[in-house]
C-alpha atoms as a printed R data frame, in Angstrom:
    type eleno elety resid chain resno      x      y       z
1   ATOM     1    CA   ASN     A     1 46.482 76.491  49.076
2   ATOM     2    CA   LYS     A     2 48.377 73.338  49.545
3   ATOM     3    CA   LEU     A     3 46.767 70.083  48.354
4   ATOM     4    CA   PRO     A     4 47.080 66.564  50.762
5   ATOM     5    CA   GLY     A     5 50.682 65.256  50.702
6   ATOM     6    CA   TRP     A     6 52.257 68.716  50.567
7   ATOM     7    CA   GLU     A     7 52.179 69.995  54.038
8   ATOM     8    CA   LYS     A     8 54.278 68.530  56.905
9   ATOM     9    CA   SER     A     9 52.853 65.259  57.972
10  ATOM    10    CA   SER     A    10 50.309 64.813  55.471
11  ATOM    11    CA   TYR     A    11 49.855 62.266  52.568
12  ATOM    12    CA   GLY     A    12 48.482 62.505  49.269
13  ATOM    13    CA   TYR     A    13 47.541 60.524  45.764
14  ATOM    14    CA   HIS     A    14 47.144 63.065  43.562
15  ATOM    15    CA   ALA     A    15 44.638 62.859  40.662
16  ATOM    16    CA   ASP     A    16 46.405 64.783  37.596
17  ATOM    17    CA   ASP     A    17 49.788 62.834  37.953
18  ATOM    18    CA   GLY     A    18 49.356 59.985  39.827
19  ATOM    19    CA   CYS     A    19 51.779 60.665  42.248
20  ATOM    20    CA   VAL     A    20 51.654 59.965  46.198
21  ATOM    21    CA   PHE     A    21 52.637 62.900  48.036
22  ATOM    22    CA   SER     A    22 54.069 62.624  51.563
23  ATOM    23    CA   SER     A    23 55.047 65.708  53.977
24  ATOM    24    CA   SER     A    24 56.722 67.388  50.468
25  ATOM    25    CA   GLY     A    25 55.544 69.202  47.347
26  ATOM    26    CA   THR     A    26 57.462 66.902  45.194
27  ATOM    27    CA   GLY     A    27 55.587 63.472  44.507
28  ATOM    28    CA   GLN     A    28 56.756 59.826  43.639
29  ATOM    29    CA   GLN     A    29 54.900 57.913  41.101
30  ATOM    30    CA   PHE     A    30 52.680 55.642  42.325
31  ATOM    31    CA   GLY     A    31 49.761 54.528  40.160
32  ATOM    32    CA   PRO     A    32 47.428 55.876  37.694
33  ATOM    33    CA   VAL     A    33 45.959 58.789  37.243
34  ATOM    34    CA   PHE     A    34 42.124 58.958  37.973
35  ATOM    35    CA   THR     A    35 39.206 61.317  36.750
36  ATOM    36    CA   THR     A    36 35.376 62.120  37.084
37  ATOM    37    CA   GLY     A    37 33.632 58.664  37.829
38  ATOM    38    CA   ASP     A    38 36.321 57.143  39.259
39  ATOM    39    CA   ILE     A    39 36.208 55.275  43.073
40  ATOM    40    CA   VAL     A    40 39.581 56.116  44.731
41  ATOM    41    CA   GLY     A    41 40.010 54.765  48.382
42  ATOM    42    CA   CYS     A    42 42.267 55.403  51.036
43  ATOM    43    CA   GLY     A    43 43.054 53.063  54.006
44  ATOM    44    CA   PHE     A    44 45.550 52.578  56.874
45  ATOM    45    CA   ASN     A    45 46.707 49.632  57.851
46  ATOM    46    CA   LEU     A    46 47.249 49.884  61.849
47  ATOM    47    CA   VAL     A    47 49.270 46.511  61.890
48  ATOM    48    CA   GLU     A    48 51.607 47.899  59.419
49  ATOM    49    CA   ARG     A    49 51.355 51.256  59.573
50  ATOM    50    CA   SER     A    50 51.113 51.770  56.140
51  ATOM    51    CA   ILE     A    51 49.166 53.984  53.970
52  ATOM    52    CA   PHE     A    52 47.289 52.462  50.889
53  ATOM    53    CA   PHE     A    53 45.430 53.672  47.926
54  ATOM    54    CA   THR     A    54 42.310 52.141  45.934
55  ATOM    55    CA   LYS     A    55 40.641 52.822  42.365
56  ATOM    56    CA   ASN     A    56 37.689 51.273  41.187
57  ATOM    57    CA   GLY     A    57 37.965 48.275  43.998
58  ATOM    58    CA   ILE     A    58 41.003 47.504  43.109
59  ATOM    59    CA   LYS     A    59 44.210 48.041  45.824
60  ATOM    60    CA   LEU     A    60 47.036 49.894  44.173
61  ATOM    61    CA   GLY     A    61 49.220 48.887  47.251
62  ATOM    62    CA   ASN     A    62 50.929 50.768  49.903
63  ATOM    63    CA   ALA     A    63 51.595 54.381  49.126
64  ATOM    64    CA   VAL     A    64 53.407 55.300  52.568
65  ATOM    65    CA   SER     A    65 55.611 53.155  55.095
66  ATOM    66    CA   ASP     A    66 56.150 53.629  58.333
67  ATOM    67    CA   VAL     A    67 53.824 55.860  59.455
68  ATOM    68    CA   PRO     A    68 54.429 57.546  63.050
69  ATOM    69    CA   ALA     A    69 52.850 55.567  65.754
70  ATOM    70    CA   ASN     A    70 51.857 59.198  67.465
71  ATOM    71    CA   LEU     A    71 50.396 60.716  64.344
72  ATOM    72    CA   VAL     A    72 47.081 61.820  64.431
73  ATOM    73    CA   LEU     A    73 45.401 61.503  60.783
74  ATOM    74    CA   TYR     A    74 42.359 63.085  59.687
75  ATOM    75    CA   PRO     A    75 40.849 62.486  56.272
76  ATOM    76    CA   SER     A    76 41.113 65.400  53.493
77  ATOM    77    CA   VAL     A    77 40.136 66.230  50.025
78  ATOM    78    CA   GLY     A    78 42.085 68.551  47.833
79  ATOM    79    CA   LEU     A    79 40.340 70.456  45.366
80  ATOM    80    CA   GLN     A    80 41.678 73.071  42.978
81  ATOM    81    CA   THR     A    81 39.099 73.453  39.995
82  ATOM    82    CA   PRO     A    82 35.650 75.453  40.467
83  ATOM    83    CA   GLY     A    83 32.696 72.888  40.219
84  ATOM    84    CA   GLU     A    84 34.656 70.212  41.381
85  ATOM    85    CA   ILE     A    85 32.341 68.011  43.421
86  ATOM    86    CA   VAL     A    86 33.744 65.021  45.768
87  ATOM    87    CA   GLU     A    87 31.174 62.247  47.505
88  ATOM    88    CA   ALA     A    88 32.751 60.670  50.531
89  ATOM    89    CA   ASN     A    89 31.928 57.485  52.073
90  ATOM    90    CA   PHE     A    90 33.325 56.799  55.585
91  ATOM    91    CA   GLY     A    91 31.235 53.133  55.884
92  ATOM    92    CA   ASP     A    92 27.936 53.963  55.588
93  ATOM    93    CA   SER     A    93 27.835 52.691  52.551
94  ATOM    94    CA   PRO     A    94 29.230 49.372  51.392
95  ATOM    95    CA   PHE     A    95 32.895 50.294  49.757
96  ATOM    96    CA   ASN     A    96 33.965 49.634  46.360
97  ATOM    97    CA   PHE     A    97 36.976 47.949  47.618
98  ATOM    98    CA   ASP     A    98 36.661 44.396  49.197
99  ATOM    99    CA   LEU     A    99 37.646 45.516  52.660
100 ATOM   100    CA   GLU     A   100 36.870 42.205  54.723
101 ATOM   101    CA   ALA     A   101 39.073 40.301  52.225
102 ATOM   102    CA   MET     A   102 42.031 42.644  53.443
103 ATOM   103    CA   LEU     A   103 41.261 42.283  56.576
104 ATOM   104    CA   ALA     A   104 41.240 38.079  56.446
105 ATOM   105    CA   GLU     A   105 44.687 38.503  54.696
106 ATOM   106    CA   VAL     A   106 45.964 40.627  57.553
107 ATOM   107    CA   ARG     A   107 44.361 38.402  60.205
108 ATOM   108    CA   HIS     A   108 46.139 35.583  58.832
109 ATOM   109    CA   LYS     A   109 49.645 37.216  58.301
110 ATOM   110    CA   VAL     A   110 49.491 38.342  61.664
111 ATOM   111    CA   HIS     A   111 48.785 34.588  62.688
112 ATOM   112    CA   HIS     A   112 51.249 33.182  60.894
113 ATOM   113    CA   SER     A   113 53.932 35.223  62.178
114 ATOM   114    CA   ILE     A   114 52.785 34.651  65.980
115 ATOM   115    CA   ASN     A   115 52.417 30.849  65.007
116 ATOM   116    CA   THR     A   116 56.209 31.338  63.046
117 ATOM   117    CA   PHE     A   117 58.065 33.387  66.229
118 ATOM   118    CA   THR     A   118 60.856 31.672  67.579
119 ATOM   119    CA   LEU     A   119 62.390 32.616  70.294
120 ATOM   120    CA   PRO     A   120 66.318 33.159  70.323
121 ATOM   121    CA   PHE     A   121 67.413 31.420  73.193
122 ATOM   122    CA   GLY     A   122 65.113 28.203  72.799
123 ATOM   123    CA   GLU     A   123 61.827 26.901  73.670
124 ATOM   124    CA   GLY     A   124 63.284 24.983  76.675
125 ATOM   125    CA   VAL     A   125 64.075 28.320  78.655
126 ATOM   126    CA   TRP     A   126 61.199 30.137  78.525
127 ATOM   127    CA   GLN     A   127 58.971 27.056  78.907
128 ATOM   128    CA   SER     A   128 60.796 26.394  82.039
129 ATOM   129    CA   GLU     A   129 60.643 30.217  83.248
130 ATOM   130    CA   LEU     A   130 57.282 30.365  82.472
131 ATOM   131    CA   HIS     A   131 56.807 27.493  84.513
132 ATOM   132    CA   LYS     A   132 58.497 28.964  87.571
133 ATOM   133    CA   VAL     A   133 56.017 32.179  87.541
134 ATOM   134    CA   ILE     A   134 52.971 29.821  87.161
135 ATOM   135    CA   LEU     A   135 54.418 27.951  90.078
136 ATOM   136    CA   GLY     A   136 55.024 31.155  92.202
137 ATOM   137    CA   TYR     A   137 51.713 32.227  91.600
138 ATOM   138    CA   LEU     A   138 50.088 28.883  92.898
139 ATOM   139    CA   VAL     A   139 52.034 29.129  95.862
140 ATOM   140    CA   HIS     A   140 51.870 32.719  96.940
141 ATOM   141    CA   HIS     A   141 47.979 32.307  96.239
142 ATOM   142    CA   GLY     A   142 47.950 29.497  98.291
143 ATOM   143    CA   TYR     A   143 46.840 27.059  96.141
144 ATOM   144    CA   THR     A   144 48.575 23.776  97.639
145 ATOM   145    CA   SER     A   145 46.834 20.867  95.876
146 ATOM   146    CA   THR     A   146 47.600 22.452  92.516
147 ATOM   147    CA   ALA     A   147 50.646 23.771  93.265
148 ATOM   148    CA   VAL     A   148 51.953 20.324  94.585
149 ATOM   149    CA   GLN     A   149 50.544 18.654  91.325
150 ATOM   150    CA   PHE     A   150 52.233 21.319  89.027
151 ATOM   151    CA   ALA     A   151 55.131 20.910  90.301
152 ATOM   152    CA   THR     A   152 55.487 17.296  90.111
153 ATOM   153    CA   SER     A   153 54.334 17.345  86.576
154 ATOM   154    CA   THR     A   154 56.670 19.803  85.391
155 ATOM   155    CA   GLY     A   155 59.937 18.376  87.574
156 ATOM   156    CA   LEU     A   156 60.203 21.515  89.298
157 ATOM   157    CA   GLU     A   157 61.006 21.714  92.859
158 ATOM   158    CA   LEU     A   158 58.446 23.188  95.484
159 ATOM   159    CA   ASN     A   159 60.945 25.417  97.603
160 ATOM   160    CA   GLU     A   160 57.964 25.865 100.232
161 ATOM   161    CA   ASN     A   161 56.711 23.860 103.328
162 ATOM   162    CA   VAL     A   162 53.271 22.404 101.881
163 ATOM   163    CA   ASP     A   163 51.913 23.063 105.599
164 ATOM   164    CA   SER     A   164 52.908 26.901 105.089
165 ATOM   165    CA   MET     A   165 51.058 27.101 101.974
166 ATOM   166    CA   ARG     A   166 47.867 25.419 103.326
167 ATOM   167    CA   ASN     A   167 47.602 27.798 106.301
168 ATOM   168    CA   ARG     A   168 47.399 30.810 103.315
169 ATOM   169    CA   GLN     A   169 44.084 29.081 102.196
């Protein structure tokens, strides 16, 4: 007897008032109402952990943010009037909404955030630490010539006897 969004850990966009319900019987105004003939979509952005809705191929925005990482989600539709009919598309047919364009936008945002990410202690520190890890690997596994060349090119001191390293090969 309860519609999606009214129960704990459930979310719903309701046709009659355009409100989004998030684990509560009280909704928040979100988007336009919808009716017979409208195509309403719902998506979950795993990167942003947000739920968004579309109407007739247009994204209405994120309705819910910060969805808990451990929450298992299931699609559902709530109907109240006898004779209501719903047709669902779980990807067997093309979506009315341009999902590929949205995915390209999300990929662009992720790549941009990676490319512009700065470490708090500066590039030189992490690069130096990374060089030490690589040199340690080369020494440990007996890649003598490569370790010597790597140490020389990075300015690191080789703290192991070269003959000892060669005996590991």
